[in-house]
Amino acid sequence: METFVSAPAGASVVVASDLDALSREAAELFIRLSQASIAAHGRFTAALSGGSTPRMFYTLLGADNYRRAVEWDKVHLFWADERIVPPDHPKSSFKLAFETFISSVSLSAENIHRIRGEKDAETAAREYVKDIRDLFGTEGMPAFDLVILGVGEDGHTASLFPGSSALAEGNRLAVPVHRDRPDHDRVTLTLPVLNNALHVLFLASGKNKAYVLHDILEKGNRNKYPAGLVKPVHGNLRWLIDTEAASKLHTT
Ligand code: 6PG
């Protein structure tokens, strides 16, 4: 495990040897932050992502030794984004989290704030905003304790894609995103919400992420990419990546 001094201002970058180590590190961080948040304010609010990278991390959260360390009745799960597909669809991020760990932990239905992908994107976004407001209150930006994000080779994160009008959203907490086939329409949290989180954790694994990580983390081209625009205002920004994803970065 090593940290790069070349991390952009306000961020830390940790390199794990492989996806196994990255997943263990992420699960341990989830546990630590859940304990600290519950001690500080009685609950832990986390927004999850889909994609392939977090699968092993989520599976660990459902495993005996990890799940016992979390007070699940004080955890509220949200999603950073979701595809407009039913919750049992293979591309559903809810399905990924449900099958890997939610089904193994004691979390009541009121604590699972999934995005209703079975509805149209406008309705799902509107209902999701109401769900967030019901828990966090009607004023200002909600402050999630933890937001877990991935990054695409094109620098997208959550469902904020390069050039999308959703990047300019300053008021709404979540917006619909229309995508060409074969992708699906989506709903995504917006930058002001991501940037108001107390902790943001990016996960990236594999050689195909090396170029974009080099550009964002080392060359200082953060503003070119949606993922680089995630700069928590008061919170903590961590990148947890594996050696393949870090292969174009200079170690210290
Ligand atoms: C999703 C997210 C997306 C994802 C990245 C990285 O797919 O649910 O919308 O932003 O986190 O595309 O995905 P991988 O983990 O599959 O590389």
PDB file of N, CA and C in Angstrom, residues 14 16 18-27 48-61 81 83 93 96-97 100-101 148-153 156-158 201-210 212-213 238-246:
ATOM      1  N   VAL A  14      -4.674   6.042  -2.734  1.00  0.00           N
ATOM      2  CA  VAL A  14      -4.086   4.841  -2.151  1.00  0.00           C
ATOM      3  C   VAL A  14      -4.097   3.753  -3.213  1.00  0.00           C
ATOM      4  N   ALA A  16      -3.762  -0.191  -4.041  1.00  0.00           N
ATOM      5  CA  ALA A  16      -3.812  -1.549  -3.498  1.00  0.00           C
ATOM      6  C   ALA A  16      -3.230  -2.483  -4.549  1.00  0.00           C
ATOM      7  N   ASP A  18      -4.115  -5.339  -5.798  1.00  0.00           N
ATOM      8  CA  ASP A  18      -5.040  -5.894  -6.797  1.00  0.00           C
ATOM      9  C   ASP A  18      -6.476  -5.663  -6.335  1.00  0.00           C
ATOM     10  N   LEU A  19      -7.415  -6.185  -7.109  1.00  0.00           N
ATOM     11  CA  LEU A  19      -8.828  -5.930  -6.786  1.00  0.00           C
ATOM     12  C   LEU A  19      -9.234  -6.543  -5.442  1.00  0.00           C
ATOM     13  N   ASP A  20      -8.627  -7.673  -5.079  1.00  0.00           N
ATOM     14  CA  ASP A  20      -8.911  -8.285  -3.763  1.00  0.00           C
ATOM     15  C   ASP A  20      -8.547  -7.331  -2.635  1.00  0.00           C
ATOM     16  N   ALA A  21      -7.320  -6.810  -2.710  1.00  0.00           N
ATOM     17  CA  ALA A  21      -6.833  -5.914  -1.653  1.00  0.00           C
ATOM     18  C   ALA A  21      -7.642  -4.618  -1.643  1.00  0.00           C
ATOM     19  N   LEU A  22      -7.954  -4.123  -2.825  1.00  0.00           N
ATOM     20  CA  LEU A  22      -8.761  -2.899  -2.939  1.00  0.00           C
ATOM     21  C   LEU A  22     -10.135  -3.121  -2.266  1.00  0.00           C
ATOM     22  N   SER A  23     -10.718  -4.282  -2.504  1.00  0.00           N
ATOM     23  CA  SER A  23     -12.057  -4.575  -1.976  1.00  0.00           C
ATOM     24  C   SER A  23     -12.027  -4.684  -0.451  1.00  0.00           C
ATOM     25  N   ARG A  24     -10.978  -5.305   0.069  1.00  0.00           N
ATOM     26  CA  ARG A  24     -10.857  -5.414   1.534  1.00  0.00           C
ATOM     27  C   ARG A  24     -10.688  -4.033   2.157  1.00  0.00           C
ATOM     28  N   GLU A  25      -9.841  -3.238   1.526  1.00  0.00           N
ATOM     29  CA  GLU A  25      -9.602  -1.873   2.022  1.00  0.00           C
ATOM     30  C   GLU A  25     -10.914  -1.066   2.015  1.00  0.00           C
ATOM     31  N   ALA A  26     -11.688  -1.208   0.938  1.00  0.00           N
ATOM     32  CA  ALA A  26     -12.956  -0.470   0.833  1.00  0.00           C
ATOM     33  C   ALA A  26     -13.943  -0.953   1.904  1.00  0.00           C
ATOM     34  N   ALA A  27     -14.001  -2.257   2.132  1.00  0.00           N
ATOM     35  CA  ALA A  27     -14.937  -2.794   3.137  1.00  0.00           C
ATOM     36  C   ALA A  27     -14.540  -2.312   4.535  1.00  0.00           C
ATOM     37  N   LEU A  48     -24.335   4.344  -3.020  1.00  0.00           N
ATOM     38  CA  LEU A  48     -23.564   3.301  -3.695  1.00  0.00           C
ATOM     39  C   LEU A  48     -23.521   3.534  -5.202  1.00  0.00           C
ATOM     40  N   SER A  49     -22.560   2.909  -5.849  1.00  0.00           N
ATOM     41  CA  SER A  49     -22.531   2.884  -7.319  1.00  0.00           C
ATOM     42  C   SER A  49     -22.669   1.449  -7.800  1.00  0.00           C
ATOM     43  N   GLY A  50     -22.901   1.311  -9.100  1.00  0.00           N
ATOM     44  CA  GLY A  50     -22.912  -0.019  -9.716  1.00  0.00           C
ATOM     45  C   GLY A  50     -21.584  -0.250 -10.418  1.00  0.00           C
ATOM     46  N   GLY A  51     -21.627  -0.965 -11.532  1.00  0.00           N
ATOM     47  CA  GLY A  51     -20.389  -1.249 -12.265  1.00  0.00           C
ATOM     48  C   GLY A  51     -19.741  -2.521 -11.736  1.00  0.00           C
ATOM     49  N   SER A  52     -18.627  -2.868 -12.353  1.00  0.00           N
ATOM     50  CA  SER A  52     -18.000  -4.149 -11.985  1.00  0.00           C
ATOM     51  C   SER A  52     -17.044  -4.007 -10.795  1.00  0.00           C
ATOM     52  N   THR A  53     -16.441  -2.833 -10.617  1.00  0.00           N
ATOM     53  CA  THR A  53     -15.395  -2.691  -9.602  1.00  0.00           C
ATOM     54  C   THR A  53     -15.875  -2.980  -8.172  1.00  0.00           C
ATOM     55  N   PRO A  54     -17.058  -2.494  -7.745  1.00  0.00           N
ATOM     56  CA  PRO A  54     -17.421  -2.694  -6.333  1.00  0.00           C
ATOM     57  C   PRO A  54     -17.983  -4.074  -5.989  1.00  0.00           C
ATOM     58  N   ARG A  55     -18.120  -4.969  -6.981  1.00  0.00           N
ATOM     59  CA  ARG A  55     -18.788  -6.251  -6.705  1.00  0.00           C
ATOM     60  C   ARG A  55     -18.133  -7.018  -5.548  1.00  0.00           C
ATOM     61  N   MET A  56     -16.813  -7.127  -5.570  1.00  0.00           N
ATOM     62  CA  MET A  56     -16.128  -7.904  -4.533  1.00  0.00           C
ATOM     63  C   MET A  56     -16.200  -7.193  -3.174  1.00  0.00           C
ATOM     64  N   PHE A  57     -16.082  -5.888  -3.191  1.00  0.00           N
ATOM     65  CA  PHE A  57     -16.222  -5.077  -1.972  1.00  0.00           C
ATOM     66  C   PHE A  57     -17.607  -5.316  -1.353  1.00  0.00           C
ATOM     67  N   TYR A  58     -18.649  -5.248  -2.172  1.00  0.00           N
ATOM     68  CA  TYR A  58     -20.004  -5.457  -1.651  1.00  0.00           C
ATOM     69  C   TYR A  58     -20.166  -6.885  -1.125  1.00  0.00           C
ATOM     70  N   THR A  59     -19.559  -7.839  -1.817  1.00  0.00           N
ATOM     71  CA  THR A  59     -19.670  -9.238  -1.378  1.00  0.00           C
ATOM     72  C   THR A  59     -19.034  -9.386   0.007  1.00  0.00           C
ATOM     73  N   LEU A  60     -17.912  -8.710   0.225  1.00  0.00           N
ATOM     74  CA  LEU A  60     -17.267  -8.758   1.545  1.00  0.00           C
ATOM     75  C   LEU A  60     -18.176  -8.167   2.619  1.00  0.00           C
ATOM     76  N   LEU A  61     -18.879  -7.077   2.283  1.00  0.00           N
ATOM     77  CA  LEU A  61     -19.768  -6.467   3.285  1.00  0.00           C
ATOM     78  C   LEU A  61     -20.823  -7.463   3.769  1.00  0.00           C
ATOM     79  N   ASP A  81     -26.339   6.647  -8.626  1.00  0.00           N
ATOM     80  CA  ASP A  81     -27.066   6.670  -9.891  1.00  0.00           C
ATOM     81  C   ASP A  81     -27.702   5.306 -10.126  1.00  0.00           C
ATOM     82  N   ARG A  83     -29.640   2.880 -13.548  1.00  0.00           N
ATOM     83  CA  ARG A  83     -30.177   2.773 -14.909  1.00  0.00           C
ATOM     84  C   ARG A  83     -31.690   2.606 -14.821  1.00  0.00           C
ATOM     85  N   SER A  93     -28.168  -1.407 -10.588  1.00  0.00           N
ATOM     86  CA  SER A  93     -27.178  -1.254  -9.512  1.00  0.00           C
ATOM     87  C   SER A  93     -27.785  -1.667  -8.177  1.00  0.00           C
ATOM     88  N   LEU A  96     -27.305  -5.413  -7.981  1.00  0.00           N
ATOM     89  CA  LEU A  96     -25.926  -5.763  -7.621  1.00  0.00           C
ATOM     90  C   LEU A  96     -25.742  -5.703  -6.102  1.00  0.00           C
ATOM     91  N   ALA A  97     -26.164  -4.592  -5.501  1.00  0.00           N
ATOM     92  CA  ALA A  97     -25.974  -4.429  -4.056  1.00  0.00           C
ATOM     93  C   ALA A  97     -26.863  -5.395  -3.278  1.00  0.00           C
ATOM     94  N   THR A 100     -25.369  -9.004  -3.538  1.00  0.00           N
ATOM     95  CA  THR A 100     -24.048  -9.191  -2.932  1.00  0.00           C
ATOM     96  C   THR A 100     -24.060  -9.003  -1.422  1.00  0.00           C
ATOM     97  N   PHE A 101     -24.856  -8.058  -0.888  1.00  0.00           N
ATOM     98  CA  PHE A 101     -24.826  -7.911   0.574  1.00  0.00           C
ATOM     99  C   PHE A 101     -26.144  -7.520   1.228  1.00  0.00           C
ATOM    100  N   ILE A 148     -19.837   6.415  -2.737  1.00  0.00           N
ATOM    101  CA  ILE A 148     -18.903   5.511  -3.417  1.00  0.00           C
ATOM    102  C   ILE A 148     -19.089   5.698  -4.923  1.00  0.00           C
ATOM    103  N   LEU A 149     -17.999   5.994  -5.605  1.00  0.00           N
ATOM    104  CA  LEU A 149     -18.082   6.275  -7.040  1.00  0.00           C
ATOM    105  C   LEU A 149     -17.084   5.428  -7.826  1.00  0.00           C
ATOM    106  N   GLY A 150     -17.389   5.242  -9.099  1.00  0.00           N
ATOM    107  CA  GLY A 150     -16.443   4.630 -10.021  1.00  0.00           C
ATOM    108  C   GLY A 150     -16.078   5.666 -11.071  1.00  0.00           C
ATOM    109  N   VAL A 151     -15.216   5.294 -11.976  1.00  0.00           N
ATOM    110  CA  VAL A 151     -14.858   6.198 -13.080  1.00  0.00           C
ATOM    111  C   VAL A 151     -14.797   5.379 -14.366  1.00  0.00           C
ATOM    112  N   GLY A 152     -15.347   5.948 -15.434  1.00  0.00           N
ATOM    113  CA  GLY A 152     -15.278   5.278 -16.733  1.00  0.00           C
ATOM    114  C   GLY A 152     -14.018   5.694 -17.470  1.00  0.00           C
ATOM    115  N   GLU A 153     -13.691   4.968 -18.530  1.00  0.00           N
ATOM    116  CA  GLU A 153     -12.496   5.320 -19.327  1.00  0.00           C
ATOM    117  C   GLU A 153     -12.625   6.709 -19.919  1.00  0.00           C
ATOM    118  N   HIS A 156     -16.347   9.570 -17.015  1.00  0.00           N
ATOM    119  CA  HIS A 156     -17.658   9.761 -16.375  1.00  0.00           C
ATOM    120  C   HIS A 156     -17.631   9.197 -14.960  1.00  0.00           C
ATOM    121  N   THR A 157     -18.516   9.710 -14.155  1.00  0.00           N
ATOM    122  CA  THR A 157     -18.719   9.127 -12.828  1.00  0.00           C
ATOM    123  C   THR A 157     -20.197   9.218 -12.519  1.00  0.00           C
ATOM    124  N   ALA A 158     -20.671   8.301 -11.636  1.00  0.00           N
ATOM    125  CA  ALA A 158     -22.112   8.137 -11.455  1.00  0.00           C
ATOM    126  C   ALA A 158     -22.702   8.090 -12.869  1.00  0.00           C
ATOM    127  N   LEU A 201     -15.463   8.278  -1.934  1.00  0.00           N
ATOM    128  CA  LEU A 201     -14.488   7.222  -2.221  1.00  0.00           C
ATOM    129  C   LEU A 201     -14.637   6.788  -3.671  1.00  0.00           C
ATOM    130  N   PHE A 202     -13.588   7.036  -4.479  1.00  0.00           N
ATOM    131  CA  PHE A 202     -13.549   6.524  -5.849  1.00  0.00           C
ATOM    132  C   PHE A 202     -12.839   5.183  -5.846  1.00  0.00           C
ATOM    133  N   LEU A 203     -13.396   4.228  -6.570  1.00  0.00           N
ATOM    134  CA  LEU A 203     -12.751   2.926  -6.752  1.00  0.00           C
ATOM    135  C   LEU A 203     -12.431   2.749  -8.235  1.00  0.00           C
ATOM    136  N   ALA A 204     -11.213   2.328  -8.540  1.00  0.00           N
ATOM    137  CA  ALA A 204     -10.863   2.082  -9.946  1.00  0.00           C
ATOM    138  C   ALA A 204      -9.888   0.918 -10.017  1.00  0.00           C
ATOM    139  N   SER A 205     -10.160   0.023 -10.931  1.00  0.00           N
ATOM    140  CA  SER A 205      -9.335  -1.178 -11.076  1.00  0.00           C
ATOM    141  C   SER A 205      -9.099  -1.465 -12.559  1.00  0.00           C
ATOM    142  N   GLY A 206      -7.889  -1.896 -12.872  1.00  0.00           N
ATOM    143  CA  GLY A 206      -7.613  -2.379 -14.227  1.00  0.00           C
ATOM    144  C   GLY A 206      -6.894  -1.358 -15.106  1.00  0.00           C
ATOM    145  N   LYS A 207      -6.153  -1.924 -16.083  1.00  0.00           N
ATOM    146  CA  LYS A 207      -5.312  -1.117 -16.993  1.00  0.00           C
ATOM    147  C   LYS A 207      -6.105  -0.094 -17.795  1.00  0.00           C
ATOM    148  N   ASN A 208      -7.363  -0.437 -18.115  1.00  0.00           N
ATOM    149  CA  ASN A 208      -8.139   0.476 -18.971  1.00  0.00           C
ATOM    150  C   ASN A 208      -8.468   1.797 -18.264  1.00  0.00           C
ATOM    151  N   LYS A 209      -8.206   1.885 -16.968  1.00  0.00           N
ATOM    152  CA  LYS A 209      -8.443   3.146 -16.246  1.00  0.00           C
ATOM    153  C   LYS A 209      -7.164   3.966 -16.110  1.00  0.00           C
ATOM    154  N   ALA A 210      -6.034   3.390 -16.541  1.00  0.00           N
ATOM    155  CA  ALA A 210      -4.736   4.032 -16.265  1.00  0.00           C
ATOM    156  C   ALA A 210      -4.620   5.411 -16.922  1.00  0.00           C
ATOM    157  N   VAL A 212      -6.974   7.653 -17.945  1.00  0.00           N
ATOM    158  CA  VAL A 212      -7.815   8.720 -17.384  1.00  0.00           C
ATOM    159  C   VAL A 212      -7.346   9.090 -15.968  1.00  0.00           C
ATOM    160  N   LEU A 213      -6.870   8.112 -15.222  1.00  0.00           N
ATOM    161  CA  LEU A 213      -6.377   8.432 -13.871  1.00  0.00           C
ATOM    162  C   LEU A 213      -5.102   9.284 -13.942  1.00  0.00           C
ATOM    163  N   ARG A 238     -11.106  10.452  -1.414  1.00  0.00           N
ATOM    164  CA  ARG A 238     -10.119   9.373  -1.502  1.00  0.00           C
ATOM    165  C   ARG A 238     -10.259   8.645  -2.824  1.00  0.00           C
ATOM    166  N   TRP A 239      -9.142   8.321  -3.419  1.00  0.00           N
ATOM    167  CA  TRP A 239      -9.104   7.420  -4.578  1.00  0.00           C
ATOM    168  C   TRP A 239      -8.446   6.140  -4.105  1.00  0.00           C
ATOM    169  N   LEU A 240      -9.120   5.026  -4.284  1.00  0.00           N
ATOM    170  CA  LEU A 240      -8.563   3.725  -3.932  1.00  0.00           C
ATOM    171  C   LEU A 240      -8.494   2.936  -5.235  1.00  0.00           C
ATOM    172  N   ILE A 241      -7.270   2.705  -5.695  1.00  0.00           N
ATOM    173  CA  ILE A 241      -7.099   2.139  -7.039  1.00  0.00           C
ATOM    174  C   ILE A 241      -6.116   0.972  -6.968  1.00  0.00           C
ATOM    175  N   ASP A 242      -6.132   0.110  -7.968  1.00  0.00           N
ATOM    176  CA  ASP A 242      -5.173  -0.999  -7.933  1.00  0.00           C
ATOM    177  C   ASP A 242      -3.952  -0.673  -8.795  1.00  0.00           C
ATOM    178  N   THR A 243      -2.948  -1.546  -8.731  1.00  0.00           N
ATOM    179  CA  THR A 243      -1.672  -1.225  -9.396  1.00  0.00           C
ATOM    180  C   THR A 243      -1.846  -1.087 -10.909  1.00  0.00           C
ATOM    181  N   GLU A 244      -2.753  -1.847 -11.488  1.00  0.00           N
ATOM    182  CA  GLU A 244      -2.947  -1.712 -12.943  1.00  0.00           C
ATOM    183  C   GLU A 244      -3.524  -0.336 -13.277  1.00  0.00           C
ATOM    184  N   ALA A 245      -4.513   0.098 -12.514  1.00  0.00           N
ATOM    185  CA  ALA A 245      -5.099   1.420 -12.749  1.00  0.00           C
ATOM    186  C   ALA A 245      -4.069   2.521 -12.478  1.00  0.00           C
ATOM    187  N   ALA A 246      -3.121   2.225 -11.591  1.00  0.00           N
ATOM    188  CA  ALA A 246      -2.101   3.227 -11.214  1.00  0.00           C
ATOM    189  C   ALA A 246      -0.869   3.147 -12.107  1.00  0.00           C
TER     190      ALA A 246
END
